[in-house]
XYZ file of C-alpha atoms in Angstrom:
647
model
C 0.000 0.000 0.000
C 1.416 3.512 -0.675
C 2.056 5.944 1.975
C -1.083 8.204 1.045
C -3.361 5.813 1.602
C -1.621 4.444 5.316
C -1.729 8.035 6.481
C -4.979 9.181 5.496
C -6.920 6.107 6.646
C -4.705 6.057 9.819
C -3.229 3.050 9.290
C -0.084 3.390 11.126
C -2.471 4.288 14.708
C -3.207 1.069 14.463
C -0.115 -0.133 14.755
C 0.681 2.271 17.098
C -2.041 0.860 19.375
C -0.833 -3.026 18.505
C 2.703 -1.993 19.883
C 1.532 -1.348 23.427
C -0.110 -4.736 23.640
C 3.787 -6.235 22.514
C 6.580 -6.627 25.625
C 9.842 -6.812 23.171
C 11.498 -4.675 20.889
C 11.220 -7.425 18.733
C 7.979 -7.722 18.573
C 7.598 -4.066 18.610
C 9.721 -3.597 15.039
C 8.044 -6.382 13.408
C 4.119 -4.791 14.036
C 6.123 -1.744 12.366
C 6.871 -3.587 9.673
C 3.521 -5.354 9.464
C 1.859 -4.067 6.095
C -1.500 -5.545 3.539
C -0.569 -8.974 2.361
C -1.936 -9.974 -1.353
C -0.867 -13.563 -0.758
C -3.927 -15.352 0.142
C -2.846 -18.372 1.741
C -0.274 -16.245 4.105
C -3.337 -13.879 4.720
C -4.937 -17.160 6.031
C -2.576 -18.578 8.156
C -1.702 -15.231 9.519
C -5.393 -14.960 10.489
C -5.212 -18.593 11.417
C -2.448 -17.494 14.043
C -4.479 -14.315 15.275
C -7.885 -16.316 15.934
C -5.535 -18.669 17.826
C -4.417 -16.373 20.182
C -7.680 -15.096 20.746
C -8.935 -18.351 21.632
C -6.001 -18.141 24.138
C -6.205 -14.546 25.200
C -9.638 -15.862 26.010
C -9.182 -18.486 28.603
C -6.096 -17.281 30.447
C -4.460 -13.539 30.450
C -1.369 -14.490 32.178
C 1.139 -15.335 29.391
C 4.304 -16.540 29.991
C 5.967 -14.012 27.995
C 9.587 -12.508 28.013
C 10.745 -8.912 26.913
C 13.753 -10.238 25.585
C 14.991 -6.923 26.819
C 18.834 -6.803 26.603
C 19.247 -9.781 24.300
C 20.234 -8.026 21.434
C 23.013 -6.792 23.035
C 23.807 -10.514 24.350
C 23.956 -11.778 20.846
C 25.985 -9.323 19.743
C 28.664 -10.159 22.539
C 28.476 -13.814 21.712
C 29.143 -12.895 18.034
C 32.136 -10.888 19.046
C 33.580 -13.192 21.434
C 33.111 -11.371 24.668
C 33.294 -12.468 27.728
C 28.831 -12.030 29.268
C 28.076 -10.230 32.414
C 26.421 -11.947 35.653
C 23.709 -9.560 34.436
C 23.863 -10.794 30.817
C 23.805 -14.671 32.497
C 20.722 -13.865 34.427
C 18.976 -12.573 31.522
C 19.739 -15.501 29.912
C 18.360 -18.010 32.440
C 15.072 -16.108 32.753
C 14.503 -16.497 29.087
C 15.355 -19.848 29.397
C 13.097 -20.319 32.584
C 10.294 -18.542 30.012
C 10.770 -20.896 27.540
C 10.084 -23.848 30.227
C 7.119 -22.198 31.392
C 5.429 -21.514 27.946
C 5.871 -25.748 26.957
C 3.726 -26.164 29.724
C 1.441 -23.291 29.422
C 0.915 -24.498 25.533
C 0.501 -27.996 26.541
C -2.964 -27.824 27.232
C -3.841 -25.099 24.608
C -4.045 -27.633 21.458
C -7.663 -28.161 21.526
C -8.001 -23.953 21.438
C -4.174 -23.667 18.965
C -3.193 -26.199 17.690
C -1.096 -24.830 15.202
C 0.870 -21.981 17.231
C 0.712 -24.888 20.565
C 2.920 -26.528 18.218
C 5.597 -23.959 18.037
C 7.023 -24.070 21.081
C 7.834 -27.579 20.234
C 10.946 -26.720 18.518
C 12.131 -24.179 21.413
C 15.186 -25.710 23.324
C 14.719 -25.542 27.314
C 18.981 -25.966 27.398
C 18.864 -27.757 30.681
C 22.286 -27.856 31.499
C 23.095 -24.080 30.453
C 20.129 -22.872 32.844
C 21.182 -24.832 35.641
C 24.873 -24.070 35.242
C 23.774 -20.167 35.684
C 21.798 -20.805 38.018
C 24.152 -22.394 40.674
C 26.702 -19.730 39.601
C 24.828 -16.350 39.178
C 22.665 -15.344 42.124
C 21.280 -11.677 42.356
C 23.704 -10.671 39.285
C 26.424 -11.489 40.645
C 28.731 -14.901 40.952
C 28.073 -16.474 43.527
C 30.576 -17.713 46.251
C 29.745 -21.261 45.691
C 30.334 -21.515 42.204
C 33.228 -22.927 42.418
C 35.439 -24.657 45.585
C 38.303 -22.712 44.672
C 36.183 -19.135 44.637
C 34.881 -20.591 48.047
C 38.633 -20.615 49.946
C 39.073 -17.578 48.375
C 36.240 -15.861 48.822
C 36.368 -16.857 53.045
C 40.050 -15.900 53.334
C 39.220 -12.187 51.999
C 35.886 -12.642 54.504
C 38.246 -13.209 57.604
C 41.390 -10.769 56.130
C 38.494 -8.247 56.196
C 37.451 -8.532 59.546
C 41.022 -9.179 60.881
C 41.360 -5.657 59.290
C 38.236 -3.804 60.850
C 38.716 -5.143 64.217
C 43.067 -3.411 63.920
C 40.782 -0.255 62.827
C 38.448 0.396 65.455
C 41.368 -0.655 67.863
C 43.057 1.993 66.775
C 40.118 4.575 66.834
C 39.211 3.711 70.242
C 42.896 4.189 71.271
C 42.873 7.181 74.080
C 46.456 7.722 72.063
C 44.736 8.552 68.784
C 41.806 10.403 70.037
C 42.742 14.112 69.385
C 43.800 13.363 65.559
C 40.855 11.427 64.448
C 38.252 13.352 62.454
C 35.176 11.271 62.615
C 35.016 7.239 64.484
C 34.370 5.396 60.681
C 36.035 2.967 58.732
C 36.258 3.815 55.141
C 38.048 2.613 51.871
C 40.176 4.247 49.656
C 41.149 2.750 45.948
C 40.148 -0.937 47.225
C 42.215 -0.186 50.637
C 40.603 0.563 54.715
C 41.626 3.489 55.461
C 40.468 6.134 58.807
C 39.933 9.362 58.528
C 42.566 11.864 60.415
C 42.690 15.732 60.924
C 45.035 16.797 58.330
C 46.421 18.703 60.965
C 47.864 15.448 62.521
C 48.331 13.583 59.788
C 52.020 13.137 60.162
C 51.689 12.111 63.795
C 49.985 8.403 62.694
C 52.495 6.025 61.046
C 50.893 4.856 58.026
C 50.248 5.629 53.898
C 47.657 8.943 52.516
C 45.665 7.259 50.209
C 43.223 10.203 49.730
C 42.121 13.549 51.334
C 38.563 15.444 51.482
C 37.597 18.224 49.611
C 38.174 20.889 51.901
C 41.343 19.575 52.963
C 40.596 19.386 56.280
C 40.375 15.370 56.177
C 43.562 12.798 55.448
C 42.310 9.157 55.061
C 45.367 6.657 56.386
C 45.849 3.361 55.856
C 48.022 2.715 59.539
C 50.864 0.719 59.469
C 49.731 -1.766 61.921
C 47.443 -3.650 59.066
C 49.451 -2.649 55.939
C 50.563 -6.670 56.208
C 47.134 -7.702 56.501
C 45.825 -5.194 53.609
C 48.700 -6.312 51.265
C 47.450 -10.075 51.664
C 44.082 -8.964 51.000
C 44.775 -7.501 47.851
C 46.784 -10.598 46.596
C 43.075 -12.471 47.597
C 41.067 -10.394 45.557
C 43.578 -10.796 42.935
C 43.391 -14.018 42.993
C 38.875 -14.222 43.042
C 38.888 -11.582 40.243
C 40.673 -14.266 38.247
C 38.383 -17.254 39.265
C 35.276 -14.921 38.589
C 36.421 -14.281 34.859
C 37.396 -18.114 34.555
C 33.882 -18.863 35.606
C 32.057 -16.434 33.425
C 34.549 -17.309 30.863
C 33.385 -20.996 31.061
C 29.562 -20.517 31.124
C 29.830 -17.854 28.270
C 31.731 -20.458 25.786
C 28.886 -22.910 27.254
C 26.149 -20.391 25.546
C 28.143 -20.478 22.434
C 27.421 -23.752 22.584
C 23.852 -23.646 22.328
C 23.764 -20.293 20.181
C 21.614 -21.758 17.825
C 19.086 -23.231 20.242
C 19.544 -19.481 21.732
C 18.630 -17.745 18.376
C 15.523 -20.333 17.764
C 14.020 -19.714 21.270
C 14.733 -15.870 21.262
C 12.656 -16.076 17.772
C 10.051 -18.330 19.008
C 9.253 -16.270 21.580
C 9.691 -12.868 19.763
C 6.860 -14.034 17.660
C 5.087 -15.511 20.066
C 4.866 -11.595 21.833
C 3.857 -10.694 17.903
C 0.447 -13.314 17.596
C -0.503 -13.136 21.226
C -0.523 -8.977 21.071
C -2.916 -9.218 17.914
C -4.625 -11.792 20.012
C -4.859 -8.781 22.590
C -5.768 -6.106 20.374
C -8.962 -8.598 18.793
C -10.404 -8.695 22.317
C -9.926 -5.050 22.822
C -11.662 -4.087 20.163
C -14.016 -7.324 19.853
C -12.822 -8.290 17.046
C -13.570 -11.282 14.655
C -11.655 -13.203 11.878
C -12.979 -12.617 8.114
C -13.166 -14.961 5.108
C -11.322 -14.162 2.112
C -11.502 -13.969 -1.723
C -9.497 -12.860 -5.084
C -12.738 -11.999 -6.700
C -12.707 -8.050 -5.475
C -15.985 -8.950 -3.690
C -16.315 -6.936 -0.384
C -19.096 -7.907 2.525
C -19.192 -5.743 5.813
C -21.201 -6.818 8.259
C -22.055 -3.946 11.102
C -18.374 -3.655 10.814
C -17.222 -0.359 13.341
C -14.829 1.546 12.785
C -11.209 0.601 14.754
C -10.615 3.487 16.116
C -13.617 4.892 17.222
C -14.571 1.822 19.014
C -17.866 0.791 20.416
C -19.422 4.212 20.034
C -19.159 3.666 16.199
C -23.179 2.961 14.247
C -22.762 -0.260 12.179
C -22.059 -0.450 8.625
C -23.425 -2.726 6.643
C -21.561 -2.415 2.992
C -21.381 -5.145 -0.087
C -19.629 -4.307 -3.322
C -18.081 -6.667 -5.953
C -21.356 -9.174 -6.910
C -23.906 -7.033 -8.878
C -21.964 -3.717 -9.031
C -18.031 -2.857 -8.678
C -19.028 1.046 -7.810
C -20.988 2.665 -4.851
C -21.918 6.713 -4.743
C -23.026 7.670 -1.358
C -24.973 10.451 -0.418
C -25.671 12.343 2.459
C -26.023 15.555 4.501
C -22.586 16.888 5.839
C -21.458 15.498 9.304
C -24.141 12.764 8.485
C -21.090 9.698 8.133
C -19.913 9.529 4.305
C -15.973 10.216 4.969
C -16.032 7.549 8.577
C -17.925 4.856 5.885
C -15.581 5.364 3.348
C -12.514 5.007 6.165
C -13.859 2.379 8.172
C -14.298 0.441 4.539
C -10.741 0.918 3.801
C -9.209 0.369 7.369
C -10.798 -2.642 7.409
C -9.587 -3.973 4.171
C -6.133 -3.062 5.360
C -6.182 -4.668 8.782
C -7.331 -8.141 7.142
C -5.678 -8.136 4.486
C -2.742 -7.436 7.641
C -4.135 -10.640 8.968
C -5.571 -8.815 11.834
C -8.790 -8.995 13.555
C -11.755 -6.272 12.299
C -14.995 -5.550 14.539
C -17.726 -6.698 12.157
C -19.934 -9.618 12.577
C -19.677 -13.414 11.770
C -19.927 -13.711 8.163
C -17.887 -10.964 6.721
C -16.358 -11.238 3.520
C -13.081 -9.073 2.279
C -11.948 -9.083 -1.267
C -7.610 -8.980 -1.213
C -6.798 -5.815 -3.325
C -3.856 -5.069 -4.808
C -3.615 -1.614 -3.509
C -5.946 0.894 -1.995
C -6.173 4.668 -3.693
C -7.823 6.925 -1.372
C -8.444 10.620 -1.601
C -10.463 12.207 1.371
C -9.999 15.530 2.666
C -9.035 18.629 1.714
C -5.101 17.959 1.277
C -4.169 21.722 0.927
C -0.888 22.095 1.167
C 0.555 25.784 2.243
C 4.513 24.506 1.295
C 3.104 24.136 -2.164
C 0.903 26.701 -2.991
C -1.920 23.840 -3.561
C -5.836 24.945 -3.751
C -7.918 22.265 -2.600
C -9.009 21.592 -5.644
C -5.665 21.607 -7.347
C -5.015 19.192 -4.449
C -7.424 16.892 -5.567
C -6.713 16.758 -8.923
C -3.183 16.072 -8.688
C -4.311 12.813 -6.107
C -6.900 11.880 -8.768
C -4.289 11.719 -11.378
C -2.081 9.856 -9.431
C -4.833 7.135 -8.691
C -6.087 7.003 -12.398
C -2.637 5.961 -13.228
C -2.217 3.394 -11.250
C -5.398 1.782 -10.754
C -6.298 -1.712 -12.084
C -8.578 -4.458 -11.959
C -6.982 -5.230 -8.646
C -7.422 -1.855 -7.038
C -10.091 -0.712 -4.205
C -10.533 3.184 -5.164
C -12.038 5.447 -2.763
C -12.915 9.445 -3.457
C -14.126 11.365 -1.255
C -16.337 14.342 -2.348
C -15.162 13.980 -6.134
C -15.022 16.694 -7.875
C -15.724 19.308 -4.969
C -13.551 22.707 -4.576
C -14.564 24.264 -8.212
C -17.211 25.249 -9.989
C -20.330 22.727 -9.743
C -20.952 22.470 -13.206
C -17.154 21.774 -14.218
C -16.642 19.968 -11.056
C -19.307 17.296 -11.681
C -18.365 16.955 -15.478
C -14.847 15.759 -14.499
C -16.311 13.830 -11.249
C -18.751 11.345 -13.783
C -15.159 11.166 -16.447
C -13.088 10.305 -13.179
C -15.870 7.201 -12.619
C -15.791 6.022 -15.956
C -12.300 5.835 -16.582
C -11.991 3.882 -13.346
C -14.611 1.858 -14.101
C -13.542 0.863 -17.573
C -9.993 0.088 -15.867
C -11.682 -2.194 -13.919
C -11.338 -1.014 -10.674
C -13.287 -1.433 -7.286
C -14.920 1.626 -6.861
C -16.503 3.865 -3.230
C -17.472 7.691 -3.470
C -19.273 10.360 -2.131
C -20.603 12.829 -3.537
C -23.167 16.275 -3.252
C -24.136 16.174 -6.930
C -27.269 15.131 -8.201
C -25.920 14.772 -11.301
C -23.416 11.828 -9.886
C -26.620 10.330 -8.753
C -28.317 9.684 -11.856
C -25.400 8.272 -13.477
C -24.579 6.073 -11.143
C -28.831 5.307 -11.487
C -28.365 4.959 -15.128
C -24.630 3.522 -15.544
C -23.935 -0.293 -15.329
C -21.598 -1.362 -12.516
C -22.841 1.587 -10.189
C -25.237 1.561 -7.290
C -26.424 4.843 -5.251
C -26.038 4.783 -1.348
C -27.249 7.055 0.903
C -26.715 8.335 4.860
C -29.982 8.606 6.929
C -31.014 11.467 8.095
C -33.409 12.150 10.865
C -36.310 14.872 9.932
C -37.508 15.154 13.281
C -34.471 15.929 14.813
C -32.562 17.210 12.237
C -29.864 14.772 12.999
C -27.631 11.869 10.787
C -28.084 8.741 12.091
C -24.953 7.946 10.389
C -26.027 4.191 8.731
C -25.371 3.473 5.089
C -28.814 2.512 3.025
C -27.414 1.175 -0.036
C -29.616 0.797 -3.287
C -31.361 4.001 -2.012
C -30.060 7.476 -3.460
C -29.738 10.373 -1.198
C -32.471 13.109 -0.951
C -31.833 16.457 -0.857
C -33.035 17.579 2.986
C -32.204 21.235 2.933
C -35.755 22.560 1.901
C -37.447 20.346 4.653
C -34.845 21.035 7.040
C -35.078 25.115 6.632
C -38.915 24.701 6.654
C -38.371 22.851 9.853
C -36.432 25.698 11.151
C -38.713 28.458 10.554
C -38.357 29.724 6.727
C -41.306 30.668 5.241
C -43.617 28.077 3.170
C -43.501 30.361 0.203
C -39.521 30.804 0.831
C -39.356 27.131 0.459
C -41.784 26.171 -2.655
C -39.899 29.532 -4.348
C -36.867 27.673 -3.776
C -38.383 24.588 -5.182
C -39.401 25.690 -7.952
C -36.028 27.505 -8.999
C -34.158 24.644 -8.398
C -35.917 21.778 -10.114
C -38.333 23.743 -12.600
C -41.853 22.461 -10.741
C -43.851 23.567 -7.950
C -44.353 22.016 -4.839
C -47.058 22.690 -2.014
C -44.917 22.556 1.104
C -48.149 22.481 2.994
C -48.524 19.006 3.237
C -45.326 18.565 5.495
C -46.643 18.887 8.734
C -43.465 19.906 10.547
C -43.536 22.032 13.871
C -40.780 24.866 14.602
C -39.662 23.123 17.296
C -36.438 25.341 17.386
C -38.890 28.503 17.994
C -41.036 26.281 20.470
C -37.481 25.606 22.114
C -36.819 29.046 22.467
C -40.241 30.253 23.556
C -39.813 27.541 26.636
C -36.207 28.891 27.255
C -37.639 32.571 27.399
C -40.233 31.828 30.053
C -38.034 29.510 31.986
C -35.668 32.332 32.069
C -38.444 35.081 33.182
C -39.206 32.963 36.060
C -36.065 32.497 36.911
C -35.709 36.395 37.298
C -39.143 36.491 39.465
C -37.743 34.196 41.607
C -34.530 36.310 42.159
C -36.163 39.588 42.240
C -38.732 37.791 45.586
C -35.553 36.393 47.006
C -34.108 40.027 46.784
C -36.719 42.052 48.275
C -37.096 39.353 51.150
C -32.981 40.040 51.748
C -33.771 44.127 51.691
C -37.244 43.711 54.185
C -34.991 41.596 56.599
C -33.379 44.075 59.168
C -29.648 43.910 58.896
C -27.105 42.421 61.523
C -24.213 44.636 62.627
C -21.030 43.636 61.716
C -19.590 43.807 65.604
C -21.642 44.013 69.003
C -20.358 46.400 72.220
C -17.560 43.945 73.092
C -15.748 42.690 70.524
C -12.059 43.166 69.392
C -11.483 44.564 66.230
C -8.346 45.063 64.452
C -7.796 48.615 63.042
C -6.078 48.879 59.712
C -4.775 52.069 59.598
C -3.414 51.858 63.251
C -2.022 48.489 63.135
C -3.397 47.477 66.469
C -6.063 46.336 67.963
C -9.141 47.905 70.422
C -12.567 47.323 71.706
C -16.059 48.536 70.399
C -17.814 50.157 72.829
C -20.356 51.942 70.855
C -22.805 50.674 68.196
C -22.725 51.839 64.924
C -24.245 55.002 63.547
C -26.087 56.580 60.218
C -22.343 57.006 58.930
C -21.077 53.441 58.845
C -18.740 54.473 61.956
C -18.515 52.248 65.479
C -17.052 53.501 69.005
C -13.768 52.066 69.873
C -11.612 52.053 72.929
C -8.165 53.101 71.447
C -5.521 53.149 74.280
C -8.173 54.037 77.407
C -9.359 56.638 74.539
C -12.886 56.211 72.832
C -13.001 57.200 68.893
C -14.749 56.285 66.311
C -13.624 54.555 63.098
C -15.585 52.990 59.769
C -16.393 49.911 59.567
C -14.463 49.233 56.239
C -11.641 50.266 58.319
C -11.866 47.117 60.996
C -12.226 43.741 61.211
C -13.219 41.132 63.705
C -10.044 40.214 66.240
C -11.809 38.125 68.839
C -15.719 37.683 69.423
C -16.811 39.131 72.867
C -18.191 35.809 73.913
C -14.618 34.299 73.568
C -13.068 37.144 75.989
C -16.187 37.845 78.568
C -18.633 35.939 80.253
C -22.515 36.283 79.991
C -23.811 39.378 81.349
C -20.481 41.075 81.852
C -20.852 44.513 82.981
C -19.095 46.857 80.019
C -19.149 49.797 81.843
C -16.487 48.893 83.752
C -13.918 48.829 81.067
C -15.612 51.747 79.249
C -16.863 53.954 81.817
C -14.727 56.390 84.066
C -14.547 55.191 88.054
C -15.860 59.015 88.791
C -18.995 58.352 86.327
C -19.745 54.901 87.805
C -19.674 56.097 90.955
C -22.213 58.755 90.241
C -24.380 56.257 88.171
C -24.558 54.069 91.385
C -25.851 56.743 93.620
C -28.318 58.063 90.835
C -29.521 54.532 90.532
C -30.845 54.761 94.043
C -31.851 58.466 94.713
C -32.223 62.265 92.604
C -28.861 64.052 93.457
C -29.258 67.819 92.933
C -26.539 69.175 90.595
C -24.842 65.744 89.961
C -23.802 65.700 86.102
C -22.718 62.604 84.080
C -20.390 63.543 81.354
C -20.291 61.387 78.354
C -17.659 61.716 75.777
C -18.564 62.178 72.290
C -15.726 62.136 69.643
């Protein structure tokens, strides 16, 4: 298939979405590299393969599968001659443990696969190499056991090692020492103990400077009292880092051994990941296996298309029996360009050997190629009109189609002039047809429509629209052409009758009565109901809003509280209610004043600082006037006064 057609009918998402359902690389590059077969019989065992893996996918989702990750570069070591890794090892001996597991998961899996059951029959579990890495490597690394010899060595560096520590913290605990040591830890330096001393005092411990700190401030000394002991240890690990490359030495020439076996199983189970992700991706998308033909005869049944998943209407499409050409016809929006798609996606993905979501039944015709133009293909870089777009597609696909060929135009001949654009749109058909191609278009002309009416070969196809609703109900009617809607549907939205039979009349040359449609402006009904739901809406607002202005207000602080004034940056008391200016009395400082509201805010509540029925006048009243209040309270005093403040 050429790259126009993979792009514009998305092929390559599909892959995309096939990749994440793979574990290897492997796997991974050949879905990238999966393209249209034309060979039947591969086609058919490829599918064979896919349905298998359903059937497996099915019954158990735990797969014994290995991401082969790192092998590549384990192969190309082997190739090379170099010496593997613990890490390479282990990798190794899980594919090999893999490889064990999937004989036995296949085992019972004939009845559902028997053909790709029967490929892990040639897989080599390599018994001996497994084991061998397995009493060797442990946690990536060789393990002290591997050998008798890397066992003496290994527990002579174990007790030089302690021998060492135990001379170390002698010498930090050592009353002697205590002054020139920098911090109570053991360290090493290039393979070496060392402890760390004040640089200061570095010369006054015997030993050798292997390394200081950053700042200076810090020597690290090996001290002479285990320089014996740390000499011996390094001829020890001398002596293991030979026996460690002996034994990975020995079990890598034992892989070379088997690097045939190696290559079959890493292959087996590369493309086992391959057929058991389609497997995946069928059940995703409930997808079903498809019969075959080399007759060009195509039968969809309520195939949906891939990517738009469950959500997707049916479509129900046959071409190839009675006629090799189908012109559909529709409203805009109403599903033409997803029919023609889902037509050609399909076609791809089977002829891919992958599962499509249609029904039981469905037949696909193997094309030799697939010529698709749909969309608008304008192209700034080249100074391309749409139309000049098109054209220059359309060319491309008239030379190249054949007998074998599945062509699929979208909106032929749109982008010009309607009357030039049709005349090369019916040309474009014949020519294909008399090449013999496999034809699928949509179009807006109803001149397309009565050739493909009159024409032999061709069959009209239309999109269903909805009347009542005014919306596509996006599924195919083929045999039936298209009618034109837009008189009904601007009747339906509130043009005049006479509008509409004037219309009529101009374009078809007859007059209609429009009266016998009985259609109600529901979009005027619709907005009468939203005008009157929003009137009430404002009645009820304007009654909650006069309820709000009848209710008296609250003040914002009682005689009491303590507020926090802005301007002063502090805080006082109110002692005085508010008046017809917004303003409250506050105790400022054993001073009463009075401030805006805007210009405080609540500090503390007066319930939180006094108890119930506290008696204010005693913080905001003079001793003199409570004094005089007291007597007043209990008898007339001639010529006693009460002076209130009033700032």
């Amino acid at each position: 298939m050429n790259n126009k057609t993979t792009e514009l009918l998305e092929y390559n998402k599909i892959k995309d979405i096939l990749k994440g359902y793979a574990l290897s690389e492997i796997a991974k590059n050949n879905i990238e590299k999966l393209e249209p077969s034309v060979d039947k019989n591969k086609i058919e065992m490829d599918m064979k393969e896919t349905t298998e893996a359903r059937n497996v996918v099915n019954i158990s989702s735990s797969i014994p599968l290995h991401s082969l990750a790192g092998i590549n570069g384990i192969k190309e070591k082997l190739d090379k001659g170099i010496i593997l890794s613990p890490e390479d090892l282990e990798t190794l001996c899980g594919l090999l443990k893999e490889i064990k597991k999937m004989k036995r998961f296949m085992e019972d899996k004939q009845y559902y696969a028997p053909t790709i059951s029967s490929y892990i029959h040639s897989a080599y579990e390599m018994e001996d190499v497994r084991e061998e890495i397995e009493k060797c490597i442990v946690r990536g690394a060789v393990d002290d056991r591997a050998t008798s010899a890397l066992w003496k060595i290994r527990r002579k560096i174990y007790a030089l090692e302690d021998k060492i520590k135990v001379k170390l913290e002698a010498v930090l605990r050592n009353e002697k020492y205590k002054t020139y040591i920098q911090d109570s830890v053991i360290s090493q330096r290039n393979g070496r103990y060392v402890i760390p001393v004040k640089s200061s005092y570095r010369k006054d411990i015997e030993g050798s400077i292997h390394d200081k700190s950053n700042t200076g401030s810090t020597t690290f000394i090996e001290p002479v009292e285990v320089k014996k002991a740390q000499d011996e240890l390094e001829s020890y690990r001398f002596e293991e880092e030979k026996e460690v490359y002996r034994i990975l030495s020995t079990l890598t020439n034992l892989v070379c051994d088997y690097k045939r076996e190696l290559n079959i199983n890493i292959e087996i189970m590369s493309n086992y990941d391959f057929i058991f992700a389609k497997g995946k991706y069928s059940k995703a998308i409930d997808g079903r296996k498809v019969s075959f033909n080399t007759k060009n005869y195509t039968n969809i049944i309520k195939g949906k298309h891939p990517l738009i998943g469950q959500s997707a209407v049916p479509l129900d499409f046959e071409i190839g029996k009675d006629y090799k050409g189908v012109i559909i016809t529709g409203p805009n929006t109403g599903g033409k360009t997803v029919a023609l798609k889902t037509l050609g996606l399909i076609t791809m993905m089977a002829q891919s050997a992958l599962h499509v979501p249609v029904d039981e039944g469905s037949e696909i015709g193997i094309f030799g190629d697939i010529l698709v133009d749909i969309g608008d293909g304008q192209s700034i870089e080249q100074n391309l009109s749409t139309f000049s777009s098109h054209i220059k597609n359309i060319i491309n696909i008239l030379d190249n189609a054949d007998k074998y060929t599945l062509v699929i135009l979208d909106e032929i001949g749109s982008g010009t002039d309607p009357g030039e654009g049709m005349g090369i749109a019916i040309s474009v058909l014949e020519e294909l047809y008399d090449k013999g191609a496999t034809i699928c278009a949509t179009t807006h002309y109803n001149e397309i429509k009565n050739f493909a009416e009159k024409h032999e070969g061709f069959i009209n196809g239309s999109m269903e629209f909805d009347i009542e609703t005014l919306k596509p109900l996006y599924k195919l009617n083929i045999g039936k052409p298209g009618e034109s809607n837009a008189f009904l549907i601007a009747l339906r939205l509130g043009m005049e009758k006479k509008l509409i039979e004037k219309a009529h009349e101009i374009a078809y040359k007859e007059k209609v009565d429009y009266s016998q449609y009985k259609i109600v402006n529901t979009n005027k009904l619709e907005e009468t109901k939203i005008n009157e739901e929003k009137i009430e809406k404002i009645k009820i607002l304007e009654k909650k809003n006069n309820q709000v202005k009848d209710r008296p207000k609250e003040p914002l602080f009682n005689i009491g509280d303590s507020v926090f004034i802005t301007f002063m940056n502090r805080t006082g008391v109110i002692c005085e209610a508010e008046n017809s200016k917004g303003e409250y009395g506050v105790m400022v400082m054993r001073k009463k004043i009075r401030i805006n509201k805007k210009r405080l805010s609540l500090y503390i509540d007066k319930e939180e600082l006094y108890p119930e029925d506290y008696d204010f006048d005693v913080i905001f009243e003079s001793k003199e006037n409570r004094k005089k209040n007291k007597v007043m309270n209990k008898r007339h005093v001639d010529g006693m006064i009460i002076n209130i403040e009033d700032k």
